[in-house]
Coordinates of C-alpha atoms in Angstrom, one line a residue:
X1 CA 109.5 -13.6 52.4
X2 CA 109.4 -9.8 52.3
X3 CA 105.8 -8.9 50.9
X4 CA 106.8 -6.4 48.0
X5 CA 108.6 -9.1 46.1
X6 CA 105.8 -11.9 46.8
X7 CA 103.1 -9.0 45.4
X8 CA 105.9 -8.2 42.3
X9 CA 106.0 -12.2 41.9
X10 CA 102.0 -12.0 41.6
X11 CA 101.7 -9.0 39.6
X12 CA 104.5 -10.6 37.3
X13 CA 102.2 -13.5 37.2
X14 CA 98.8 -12.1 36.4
X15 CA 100.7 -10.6 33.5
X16 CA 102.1 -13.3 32.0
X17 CA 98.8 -14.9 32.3
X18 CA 97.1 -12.0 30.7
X19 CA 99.7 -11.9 27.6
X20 CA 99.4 -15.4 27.2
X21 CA 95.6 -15.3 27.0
X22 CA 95.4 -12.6 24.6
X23 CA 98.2 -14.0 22.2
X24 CA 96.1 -16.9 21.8
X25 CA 92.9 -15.0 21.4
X26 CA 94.2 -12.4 19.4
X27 CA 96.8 -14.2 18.0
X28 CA 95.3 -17.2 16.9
X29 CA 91.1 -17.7 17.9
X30 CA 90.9 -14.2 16.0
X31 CA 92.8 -14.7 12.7
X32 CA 91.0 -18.6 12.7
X33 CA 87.8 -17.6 13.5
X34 CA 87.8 -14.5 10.7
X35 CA 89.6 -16.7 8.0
X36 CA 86.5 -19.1 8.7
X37 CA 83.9 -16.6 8.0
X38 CA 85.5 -15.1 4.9
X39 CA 86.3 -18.6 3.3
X40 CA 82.5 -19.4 4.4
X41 CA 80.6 -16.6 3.7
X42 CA 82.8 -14.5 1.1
X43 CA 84.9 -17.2 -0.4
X44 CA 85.8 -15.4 -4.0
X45 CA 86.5 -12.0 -2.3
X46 CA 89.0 -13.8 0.7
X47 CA 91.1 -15.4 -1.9
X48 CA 91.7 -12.8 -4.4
X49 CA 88.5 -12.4 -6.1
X50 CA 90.3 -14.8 -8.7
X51 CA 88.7 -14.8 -12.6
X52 CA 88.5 -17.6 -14.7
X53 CA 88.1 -18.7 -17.9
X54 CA 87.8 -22.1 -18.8
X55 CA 88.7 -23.0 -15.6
X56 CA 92.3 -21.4 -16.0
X57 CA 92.8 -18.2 -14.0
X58 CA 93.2 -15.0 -15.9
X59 CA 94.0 -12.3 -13.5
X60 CA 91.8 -10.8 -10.6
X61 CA 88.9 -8.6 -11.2
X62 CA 90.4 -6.1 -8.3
X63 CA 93.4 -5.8 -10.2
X64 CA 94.7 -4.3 -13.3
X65 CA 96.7 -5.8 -15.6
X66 CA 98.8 -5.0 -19.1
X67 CA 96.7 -5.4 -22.6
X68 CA 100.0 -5.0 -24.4
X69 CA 100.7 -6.9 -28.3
X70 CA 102.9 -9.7 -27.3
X71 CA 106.3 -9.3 -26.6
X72 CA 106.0 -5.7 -27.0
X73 CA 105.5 -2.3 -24.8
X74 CA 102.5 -1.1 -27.3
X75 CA 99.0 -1.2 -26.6
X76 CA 97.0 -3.9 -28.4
X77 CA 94.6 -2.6 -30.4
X78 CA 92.1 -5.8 -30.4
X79 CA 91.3 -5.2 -26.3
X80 CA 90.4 -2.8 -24.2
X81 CA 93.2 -0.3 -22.4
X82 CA 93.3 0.4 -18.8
X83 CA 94.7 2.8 -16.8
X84 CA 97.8 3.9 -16.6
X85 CA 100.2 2.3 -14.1
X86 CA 103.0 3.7 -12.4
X87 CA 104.5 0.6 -10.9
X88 CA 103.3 -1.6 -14.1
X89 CA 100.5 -3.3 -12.8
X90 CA 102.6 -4.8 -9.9
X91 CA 100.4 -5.8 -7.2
X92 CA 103.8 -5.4 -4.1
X93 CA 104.4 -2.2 -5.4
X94 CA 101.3 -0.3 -5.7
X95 CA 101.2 3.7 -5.2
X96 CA 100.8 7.1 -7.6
X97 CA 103.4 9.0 -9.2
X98 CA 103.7 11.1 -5.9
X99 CA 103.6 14.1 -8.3
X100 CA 101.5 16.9 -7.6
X101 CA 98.9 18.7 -10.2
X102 CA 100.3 21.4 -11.3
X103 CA 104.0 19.6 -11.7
X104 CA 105.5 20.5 -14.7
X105 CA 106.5 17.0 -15.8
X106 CA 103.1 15.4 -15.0
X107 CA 101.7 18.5 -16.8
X108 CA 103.7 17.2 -19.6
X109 CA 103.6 13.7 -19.1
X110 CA 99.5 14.0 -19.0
X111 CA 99.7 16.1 -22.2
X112 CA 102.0 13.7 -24.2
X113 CA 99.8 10.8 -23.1
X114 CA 96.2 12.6 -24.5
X115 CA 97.7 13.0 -27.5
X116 CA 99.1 9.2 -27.6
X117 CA 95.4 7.8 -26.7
X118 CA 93.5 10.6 -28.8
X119 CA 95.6 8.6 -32.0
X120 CA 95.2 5.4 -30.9
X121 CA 91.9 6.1 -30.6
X122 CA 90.9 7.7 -33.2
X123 CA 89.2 10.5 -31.5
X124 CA 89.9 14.2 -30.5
X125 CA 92.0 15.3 -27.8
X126 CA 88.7 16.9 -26.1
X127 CA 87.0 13.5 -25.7
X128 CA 90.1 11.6 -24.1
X129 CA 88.8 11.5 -20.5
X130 CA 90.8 12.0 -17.1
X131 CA 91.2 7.9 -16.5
X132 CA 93.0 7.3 -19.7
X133 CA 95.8 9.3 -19.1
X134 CA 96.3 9.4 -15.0
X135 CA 97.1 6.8 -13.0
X136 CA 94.9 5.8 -9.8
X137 CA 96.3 6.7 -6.6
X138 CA 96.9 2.4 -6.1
X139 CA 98.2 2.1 -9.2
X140 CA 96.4 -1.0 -10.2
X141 CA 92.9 -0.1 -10.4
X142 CA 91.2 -2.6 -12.6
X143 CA 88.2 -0.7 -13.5
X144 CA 87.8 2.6 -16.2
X145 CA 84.9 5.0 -16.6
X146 CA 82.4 4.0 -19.2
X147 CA 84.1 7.6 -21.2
X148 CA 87.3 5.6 -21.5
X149 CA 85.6 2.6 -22.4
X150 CA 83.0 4.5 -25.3
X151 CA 86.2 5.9 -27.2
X152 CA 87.9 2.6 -27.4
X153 CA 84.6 0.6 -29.1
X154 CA 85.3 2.1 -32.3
X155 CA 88.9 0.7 -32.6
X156 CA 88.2 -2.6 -30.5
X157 CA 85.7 -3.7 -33.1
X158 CA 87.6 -2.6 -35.9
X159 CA 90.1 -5.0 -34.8
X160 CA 88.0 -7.8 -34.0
X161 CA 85.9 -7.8 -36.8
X162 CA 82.6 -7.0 -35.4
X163 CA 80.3 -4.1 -35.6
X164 CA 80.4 -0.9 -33.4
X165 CA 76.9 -1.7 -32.3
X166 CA 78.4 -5.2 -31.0
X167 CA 80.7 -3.8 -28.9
X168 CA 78.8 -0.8 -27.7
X169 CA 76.3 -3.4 -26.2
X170 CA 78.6 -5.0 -24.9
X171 CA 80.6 -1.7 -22.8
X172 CA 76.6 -1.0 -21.5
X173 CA 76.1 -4.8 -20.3
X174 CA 79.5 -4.6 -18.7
X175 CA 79.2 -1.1 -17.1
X176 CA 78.3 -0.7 -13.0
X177 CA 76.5 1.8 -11.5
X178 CA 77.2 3.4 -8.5
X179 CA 77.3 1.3 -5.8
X180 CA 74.0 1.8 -3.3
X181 CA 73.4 4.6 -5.8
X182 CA 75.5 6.6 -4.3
X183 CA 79.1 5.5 -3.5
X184 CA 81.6 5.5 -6.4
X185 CA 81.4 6.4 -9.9
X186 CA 80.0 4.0 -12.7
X187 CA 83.0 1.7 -14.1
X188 CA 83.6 -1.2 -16.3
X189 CA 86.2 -3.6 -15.4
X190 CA 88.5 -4.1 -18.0
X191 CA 89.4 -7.8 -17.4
X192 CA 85.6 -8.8 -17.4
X193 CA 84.8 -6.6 -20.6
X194 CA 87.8 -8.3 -22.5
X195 CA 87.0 -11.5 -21.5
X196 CA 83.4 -10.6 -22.8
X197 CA 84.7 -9.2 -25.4
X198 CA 87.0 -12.6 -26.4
X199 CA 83.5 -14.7 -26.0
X200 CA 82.0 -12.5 -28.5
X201 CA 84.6 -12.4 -31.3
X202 CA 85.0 -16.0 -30.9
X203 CA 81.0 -16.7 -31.9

């Protein structure tokens, strides 16, 4: 047999074997192997960091969802706003406006929106804070600064029935530091402070 295609027919070989052997490490041993540590060791954060109350699931605490009245594409005033969303809180179609800074119609859009929350709120244009009127760069971020939470106590417990000092604990007990003390900015996640805030005007 002529020796270049006997040492084709080997090389031919000793890749096959090669591909095979890394589509079963890399294709299956890895994937098993890390899906075993992370239901294991991290078991809320590999399925979705999942919240629940009552033993029903209410949404995830690492993404944001609508605090709308029922039926209806106006805030509720009894809870606790999040961010804007550009894609409506939709998990498969996350992303930002794509428009830049100094566009015109974000310009406006960011404008119109101050004005909407200031109302809402019941506070000044000059305390309405960056978070409450842009979107995050995912589109579902769950968490808001503890600015955007402070103007919102007044008219949360209004609605409720409880007293500004309630609630005001409650945003401070609720609120994260920086993470290491360093990383990140402090947040409150708006899912865990409404769900606080549900246990506390049900008491």
């Amino acid at each position: 047999m002529n020796t270049s295609v006997v040492n084709t027919a080997r090389m031919l070989w000793a890749a096959l074997r090669m591909l095979l052997v890394l589509t079963v490490v890399t294709g299956i041993v890895y994937p098993l192997v890390v899906t075993g540590i992370g239901q294991a060791a991290f078991h809320d954060h590999a399925n979705g960091s999942m919240v629940k109350v009552d033993g029903r699931e209410v949404g995830s605490a690492l993404i944001g969802q609508s605090w709308n009245l029922p039926g209806a594409d106006k805030p509720d005033p009894k809870w606790f706003q999040g961010r804007p969303s550009n894609s409506g809180y939709d998990p498969l179609a996350t992303g930002s406006s794509q428009l830049g800074a100094s566009d015109p119609t974000l310009v406006k859009d960011v404008k119109a929106a101050k004005k909407q929350v200031a109302e809402f709120n019941g506070v000044s244009e000059s305390r309405v804070p960056a978070d409450a009127v842009t979107g995050s760069a995912s589109a579902i971020d769950p968490d808001i600064s503890p600015a955007y939470a402070d103007i919102q106590v007044k008219r949360v417990a209004e609605a409720n029935g409880l007293t500004v000092a309630q609630v005001g604990r409650l945003v401070d007990g609720q609120t994260r530091g920086r993470t290491l003390g360093f990383l990140d900015q402090p947040r409150v996640n708006v899912l865990e402070l409404n769900i606080a805030l549900k246990e506390l005007a049900d008491n």
